[in-house]
Short mmCIF file of C-alpha atoms in Angstrom, two decimals:
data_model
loop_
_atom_site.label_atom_id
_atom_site.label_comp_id
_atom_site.label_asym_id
_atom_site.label_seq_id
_atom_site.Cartn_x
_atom_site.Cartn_y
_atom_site.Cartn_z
CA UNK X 1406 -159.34 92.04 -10.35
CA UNK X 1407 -157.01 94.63 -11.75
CA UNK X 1408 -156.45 97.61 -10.05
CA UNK X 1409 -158.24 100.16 -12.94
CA UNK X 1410 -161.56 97.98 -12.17
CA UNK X 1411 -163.69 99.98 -9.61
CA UNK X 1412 -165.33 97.80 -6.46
CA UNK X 1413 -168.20 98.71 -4.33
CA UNK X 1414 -165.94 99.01 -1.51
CA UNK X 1415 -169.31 99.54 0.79
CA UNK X 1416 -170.15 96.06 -0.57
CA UNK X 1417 -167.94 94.30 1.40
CA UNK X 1418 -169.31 95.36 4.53
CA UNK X 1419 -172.87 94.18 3.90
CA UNK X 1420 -174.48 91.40 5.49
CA UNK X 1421 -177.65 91.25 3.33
CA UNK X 1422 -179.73 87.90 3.57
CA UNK X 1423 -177.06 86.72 6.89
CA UNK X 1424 -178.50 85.78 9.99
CA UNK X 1425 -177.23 86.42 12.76
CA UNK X 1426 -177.39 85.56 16.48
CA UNK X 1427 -176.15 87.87 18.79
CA UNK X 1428 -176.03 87.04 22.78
CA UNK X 1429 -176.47 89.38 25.44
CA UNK X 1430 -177.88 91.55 22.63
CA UNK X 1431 -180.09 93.38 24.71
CA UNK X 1432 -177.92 95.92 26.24
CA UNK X 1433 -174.34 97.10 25.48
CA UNK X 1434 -172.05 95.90 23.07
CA UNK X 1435 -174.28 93.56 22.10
CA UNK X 1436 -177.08 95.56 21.39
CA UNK X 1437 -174.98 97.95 19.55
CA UNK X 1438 -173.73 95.26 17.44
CA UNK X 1439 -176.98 93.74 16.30
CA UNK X 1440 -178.05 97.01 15.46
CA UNK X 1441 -175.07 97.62 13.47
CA UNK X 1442 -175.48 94.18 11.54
CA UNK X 1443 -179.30 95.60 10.81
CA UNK X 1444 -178.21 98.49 9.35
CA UNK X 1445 -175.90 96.16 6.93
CA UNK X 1446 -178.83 94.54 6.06
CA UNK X 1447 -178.62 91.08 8.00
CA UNK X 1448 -181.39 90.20 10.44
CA UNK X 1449 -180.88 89.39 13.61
CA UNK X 1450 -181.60 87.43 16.63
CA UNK X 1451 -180.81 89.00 19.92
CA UNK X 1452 -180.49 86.70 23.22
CA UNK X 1453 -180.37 87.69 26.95
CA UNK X 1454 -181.89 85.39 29.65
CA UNK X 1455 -184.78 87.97 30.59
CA UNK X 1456 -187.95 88.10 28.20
CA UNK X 1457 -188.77 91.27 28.91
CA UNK X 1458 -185.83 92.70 27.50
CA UNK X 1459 -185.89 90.27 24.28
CA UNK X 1460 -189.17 91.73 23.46
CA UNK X 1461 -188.08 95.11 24.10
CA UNK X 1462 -185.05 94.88 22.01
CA UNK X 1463 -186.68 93.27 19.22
CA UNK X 1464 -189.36 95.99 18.66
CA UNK X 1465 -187.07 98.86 18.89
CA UNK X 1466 -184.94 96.87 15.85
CA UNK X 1467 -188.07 96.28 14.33
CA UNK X 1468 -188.72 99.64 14.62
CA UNK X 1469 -185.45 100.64 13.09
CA UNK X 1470 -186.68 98.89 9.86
CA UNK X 1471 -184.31 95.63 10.92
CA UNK X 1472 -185.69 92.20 10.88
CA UNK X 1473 -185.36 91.14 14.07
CA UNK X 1474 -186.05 88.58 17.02
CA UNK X 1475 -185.79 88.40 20.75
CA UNK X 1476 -185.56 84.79 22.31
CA UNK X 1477 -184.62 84.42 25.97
CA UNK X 1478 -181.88 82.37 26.31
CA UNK X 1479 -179.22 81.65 29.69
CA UNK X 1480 -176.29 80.92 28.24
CA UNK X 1481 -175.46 78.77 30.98
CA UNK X 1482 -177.96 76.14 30.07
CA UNK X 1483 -177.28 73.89 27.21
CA UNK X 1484 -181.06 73.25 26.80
CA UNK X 1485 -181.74 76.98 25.67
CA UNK X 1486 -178.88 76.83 23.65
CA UNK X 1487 -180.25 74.21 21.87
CA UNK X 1488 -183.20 75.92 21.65
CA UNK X 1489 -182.02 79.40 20.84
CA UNK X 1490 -180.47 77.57 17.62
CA UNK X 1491 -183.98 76.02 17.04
CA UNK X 1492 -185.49 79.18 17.43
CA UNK X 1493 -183.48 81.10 15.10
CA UNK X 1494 -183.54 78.64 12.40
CA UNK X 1495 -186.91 78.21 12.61
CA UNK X 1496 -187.65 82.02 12.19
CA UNK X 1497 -184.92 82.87 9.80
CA UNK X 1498 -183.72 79.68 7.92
CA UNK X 1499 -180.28 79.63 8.06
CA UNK X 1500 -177.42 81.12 10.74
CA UNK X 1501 -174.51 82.77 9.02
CA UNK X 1502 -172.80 84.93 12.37
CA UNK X 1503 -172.70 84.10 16.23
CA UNK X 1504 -171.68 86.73 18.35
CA UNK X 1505 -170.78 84.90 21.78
CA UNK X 1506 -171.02 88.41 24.14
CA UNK X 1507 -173.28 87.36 26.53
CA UNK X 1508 -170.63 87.66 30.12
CA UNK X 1509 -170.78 87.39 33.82
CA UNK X 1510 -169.13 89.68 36.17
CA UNK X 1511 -169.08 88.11 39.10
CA UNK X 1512 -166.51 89.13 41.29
CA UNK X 1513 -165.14 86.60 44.01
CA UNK X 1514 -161.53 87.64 46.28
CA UNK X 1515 -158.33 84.89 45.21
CA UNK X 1516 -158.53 82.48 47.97
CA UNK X 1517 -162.23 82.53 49.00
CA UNK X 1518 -163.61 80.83 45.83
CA UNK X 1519 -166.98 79.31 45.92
CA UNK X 1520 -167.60 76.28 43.32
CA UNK X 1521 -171.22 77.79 42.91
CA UNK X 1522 -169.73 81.62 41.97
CA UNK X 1523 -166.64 79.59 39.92
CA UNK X 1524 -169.69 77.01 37.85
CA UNK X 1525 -171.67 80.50 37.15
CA UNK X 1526 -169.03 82.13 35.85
CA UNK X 1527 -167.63 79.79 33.75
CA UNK X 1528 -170.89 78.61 32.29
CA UNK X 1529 -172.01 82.08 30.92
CA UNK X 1530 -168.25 83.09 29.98
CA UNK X 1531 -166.92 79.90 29.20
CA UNK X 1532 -169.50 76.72 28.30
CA UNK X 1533 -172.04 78.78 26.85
CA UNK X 1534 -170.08 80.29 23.84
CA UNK X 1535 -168.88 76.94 23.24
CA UNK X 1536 -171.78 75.12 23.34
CA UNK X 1537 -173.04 77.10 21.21
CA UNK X 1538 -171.16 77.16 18.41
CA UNK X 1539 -171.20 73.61 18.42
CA UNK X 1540 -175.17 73.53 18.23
CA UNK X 1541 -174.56 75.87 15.51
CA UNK X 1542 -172.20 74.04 13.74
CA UNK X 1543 -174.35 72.46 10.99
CA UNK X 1544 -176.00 75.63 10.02
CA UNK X 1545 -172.76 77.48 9.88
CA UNK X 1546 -171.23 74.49 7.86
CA UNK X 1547 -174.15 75.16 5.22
CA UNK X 1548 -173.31 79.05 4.88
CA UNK X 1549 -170.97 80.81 2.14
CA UNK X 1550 -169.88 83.50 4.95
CA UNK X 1551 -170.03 81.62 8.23
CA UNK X 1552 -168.30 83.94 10.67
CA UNK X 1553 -168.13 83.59 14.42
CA UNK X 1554 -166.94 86.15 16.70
CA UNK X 1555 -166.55 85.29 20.26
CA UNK X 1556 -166.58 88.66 22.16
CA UNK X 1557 -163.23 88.29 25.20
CA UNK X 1558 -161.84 91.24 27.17
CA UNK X 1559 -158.82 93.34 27.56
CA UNK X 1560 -158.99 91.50 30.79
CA UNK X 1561 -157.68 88.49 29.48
CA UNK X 1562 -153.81 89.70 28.92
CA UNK X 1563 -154.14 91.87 32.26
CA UNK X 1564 -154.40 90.99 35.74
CA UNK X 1565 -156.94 92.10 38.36
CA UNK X 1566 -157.92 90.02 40.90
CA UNK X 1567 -161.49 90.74 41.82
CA UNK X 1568 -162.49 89.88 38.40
CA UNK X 1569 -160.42 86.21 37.79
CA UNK X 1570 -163.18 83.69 36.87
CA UNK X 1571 -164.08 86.77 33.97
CA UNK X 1572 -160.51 86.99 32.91
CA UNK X 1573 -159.65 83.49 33.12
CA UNK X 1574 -162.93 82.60 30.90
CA UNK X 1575 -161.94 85.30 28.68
CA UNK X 1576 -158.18 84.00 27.87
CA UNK X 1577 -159.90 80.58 27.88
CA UNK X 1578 -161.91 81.80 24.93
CA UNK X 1579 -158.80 83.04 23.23
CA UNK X 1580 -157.60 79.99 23.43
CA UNK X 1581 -160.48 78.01 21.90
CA UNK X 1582 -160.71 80.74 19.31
CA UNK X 1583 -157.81 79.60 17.71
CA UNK X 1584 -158.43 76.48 17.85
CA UNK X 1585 -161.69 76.76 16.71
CA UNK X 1586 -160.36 78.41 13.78
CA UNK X 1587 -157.87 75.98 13.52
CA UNK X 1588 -160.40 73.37 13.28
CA UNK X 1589 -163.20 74.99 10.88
CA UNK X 1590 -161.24 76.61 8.29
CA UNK X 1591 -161.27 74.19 5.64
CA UNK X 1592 -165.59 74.14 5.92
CA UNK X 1593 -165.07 78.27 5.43
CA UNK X 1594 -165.84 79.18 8.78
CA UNK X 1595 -163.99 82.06 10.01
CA UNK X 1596 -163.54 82.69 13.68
CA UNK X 1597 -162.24 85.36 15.24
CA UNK X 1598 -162.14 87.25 18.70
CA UNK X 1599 -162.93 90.66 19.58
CA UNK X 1600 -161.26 92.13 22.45
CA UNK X 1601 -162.82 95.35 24.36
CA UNK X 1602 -160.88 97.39 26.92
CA UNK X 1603 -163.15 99.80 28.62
CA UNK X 1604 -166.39 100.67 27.41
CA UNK X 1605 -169.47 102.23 29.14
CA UNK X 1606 -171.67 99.62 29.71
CA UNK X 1607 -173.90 98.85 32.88
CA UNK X 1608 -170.56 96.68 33.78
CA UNK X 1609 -168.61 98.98 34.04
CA UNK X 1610 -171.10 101.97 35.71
CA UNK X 1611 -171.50 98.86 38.19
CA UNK X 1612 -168.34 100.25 39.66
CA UNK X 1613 -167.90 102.84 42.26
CA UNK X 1614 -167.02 105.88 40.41
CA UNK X 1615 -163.73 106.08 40.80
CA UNK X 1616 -162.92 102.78 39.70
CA UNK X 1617 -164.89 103.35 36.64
CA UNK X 1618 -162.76 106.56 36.12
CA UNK X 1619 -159.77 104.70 36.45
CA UNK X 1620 -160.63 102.12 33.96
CA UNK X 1621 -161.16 104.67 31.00
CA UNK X 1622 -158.02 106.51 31.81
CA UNK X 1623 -155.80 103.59 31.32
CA UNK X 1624 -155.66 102.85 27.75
CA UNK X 1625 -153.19 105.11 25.72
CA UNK X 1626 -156.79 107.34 24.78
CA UNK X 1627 -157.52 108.07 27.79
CA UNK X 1628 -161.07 107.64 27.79
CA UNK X 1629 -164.05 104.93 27.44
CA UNK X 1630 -165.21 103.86 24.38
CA UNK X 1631 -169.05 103.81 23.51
CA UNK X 1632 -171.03 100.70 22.62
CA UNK X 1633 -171.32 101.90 19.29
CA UNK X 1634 -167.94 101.93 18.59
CA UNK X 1635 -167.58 98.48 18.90
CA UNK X 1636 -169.96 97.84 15.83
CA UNK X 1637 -167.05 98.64 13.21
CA UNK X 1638 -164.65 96.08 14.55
CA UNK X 1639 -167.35 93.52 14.77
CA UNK X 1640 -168.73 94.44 11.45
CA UNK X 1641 -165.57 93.51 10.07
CA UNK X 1642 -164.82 90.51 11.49
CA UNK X 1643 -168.40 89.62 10.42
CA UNK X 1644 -168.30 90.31 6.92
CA UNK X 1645 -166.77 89.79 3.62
CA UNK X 1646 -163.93 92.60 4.21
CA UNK X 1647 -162.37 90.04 6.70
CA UNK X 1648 -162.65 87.02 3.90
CA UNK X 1649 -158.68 86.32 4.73
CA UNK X 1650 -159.02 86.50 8.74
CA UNK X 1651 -159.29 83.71 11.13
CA UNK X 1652 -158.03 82.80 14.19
CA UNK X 1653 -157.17 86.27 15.30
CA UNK X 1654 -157.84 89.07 18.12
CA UNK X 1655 -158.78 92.55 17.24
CA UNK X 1656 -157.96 94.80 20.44
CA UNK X 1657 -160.46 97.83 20.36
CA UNK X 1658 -159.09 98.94 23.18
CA UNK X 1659 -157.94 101.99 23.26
CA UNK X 1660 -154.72 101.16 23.44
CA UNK X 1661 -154.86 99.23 27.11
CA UNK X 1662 -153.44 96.37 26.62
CA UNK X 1663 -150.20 97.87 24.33
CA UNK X 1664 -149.09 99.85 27.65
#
């Protein structure tokens, strides 16, 4: 392409005909981001272990003119992986983009560990995203835009104890990132990480005020971001504007982690 020939630039930002699955897409930055990927035209399949909130989710999309679906899913069990995979292809045909953003919170003090509170952690954060790209993997292998973006934290280059089995996952998913991408490039599958620093989300509100204060006031911006501005990022990492990314970490963080 020379440079006098004009391009759609808008094009490469679309996601018409992908499917995508999106996990804890019922709330938050999930939610925001599967609405965002309806509005590029892909349809999408939002995840979160409660029903109730599947169904919810999936008629306000619907509503929104997006084709989309709500399957329950714990992201700790392998067996609704399996079938979340099942589900989707069976509704939609094909998987093009998994967002792994489904997390657990759970806070437990350095020293007082409990192997049930370090196993739920680390299967929502950790074994789930995995696992599920892995299920995925044929359907992905089939697409011509296969994209996977495993949602991590600002959390994972900081330190703050309360929260270590979340930042530990996190960097842990960093780490398989790249090797994911490492291992998947050559069969076009792109993965990539996005990294949020402080957004306001029910996990963060879950905070007593003045922690949650604290937390938007320390990236260089000085504030929180919103759910929905976590759609562009993901939207590119998604689509065809990212064609030449892999195995990388875009920090929409307001500048927390560069301080």
């Amino acid at each position: 392409m020379s440079l006098e020939e004009p391009r759609d630039v808008d094009a490469l930002f679309r996601l018409d005909g992908r499917v995508a699955i999106v996990t804890g897409g019922t709330r938050g930055i999930g939610r925001a981001i599967a609405q965002g990927f309806g509005w590029a035209g892909a349809r999408v399949v939002v995840a979160s272990r409660k029903p109730e909130a599947c169904d919810e989710t999936e008629a306000a999309l619907r509503e929104a003119g997006i084709d989309a679906a709500g399957i329950a899913c714990h992201m700790g069990s392998l067996e609704d992986i399996r079938s979340l995979v099942q589900s989707t292809v069976e509704r939609f045909g094909a998987i093009d983009i998994v967002v792994n953003n489904a997390a657990n919170a759970l806070t437990e003090p350095i020293g007082s560990f409990t192997e049930a509170g370090f196993t739920k952690s680390m299967d929502v954060n950790l074994k789930g995203p995995v696992f599920l790209l892995q299920e995925a993997l044929p359907y992905l292998r089939a697409s011509a835009h296969a994209s996977v973006i495993n949602v991590v934290s600002a959390g994972a280059w900081l330190f703050s104890a309360p929260v270590a089995h979340y930042a530990a996952a996190k960097s842990a998913m960093v780490s398989y990132t790249k090797s994911m991408a490492a291992a998947f490039a050559l069969e076009g599958i792109r993965v990539n990480a996005l990294a949020p620093g402080t957004v306001d989300t029910d996990m963060v509100r879950a905070n007593p005020p003045e922690v949650a204060a604290s937390m938007a006031k320390a990236g260089l911006l000085r504030r929180a971001a919103t759910a929905e501005e976590m759609i562009g990022p993901a939207l590119f990492l998604a689509s065809d504007a990212s064609s030449f990314v892999t195995g990388t970490v875009i920090h929409a963080d307001g500048g927390l982690v560069t301080r």
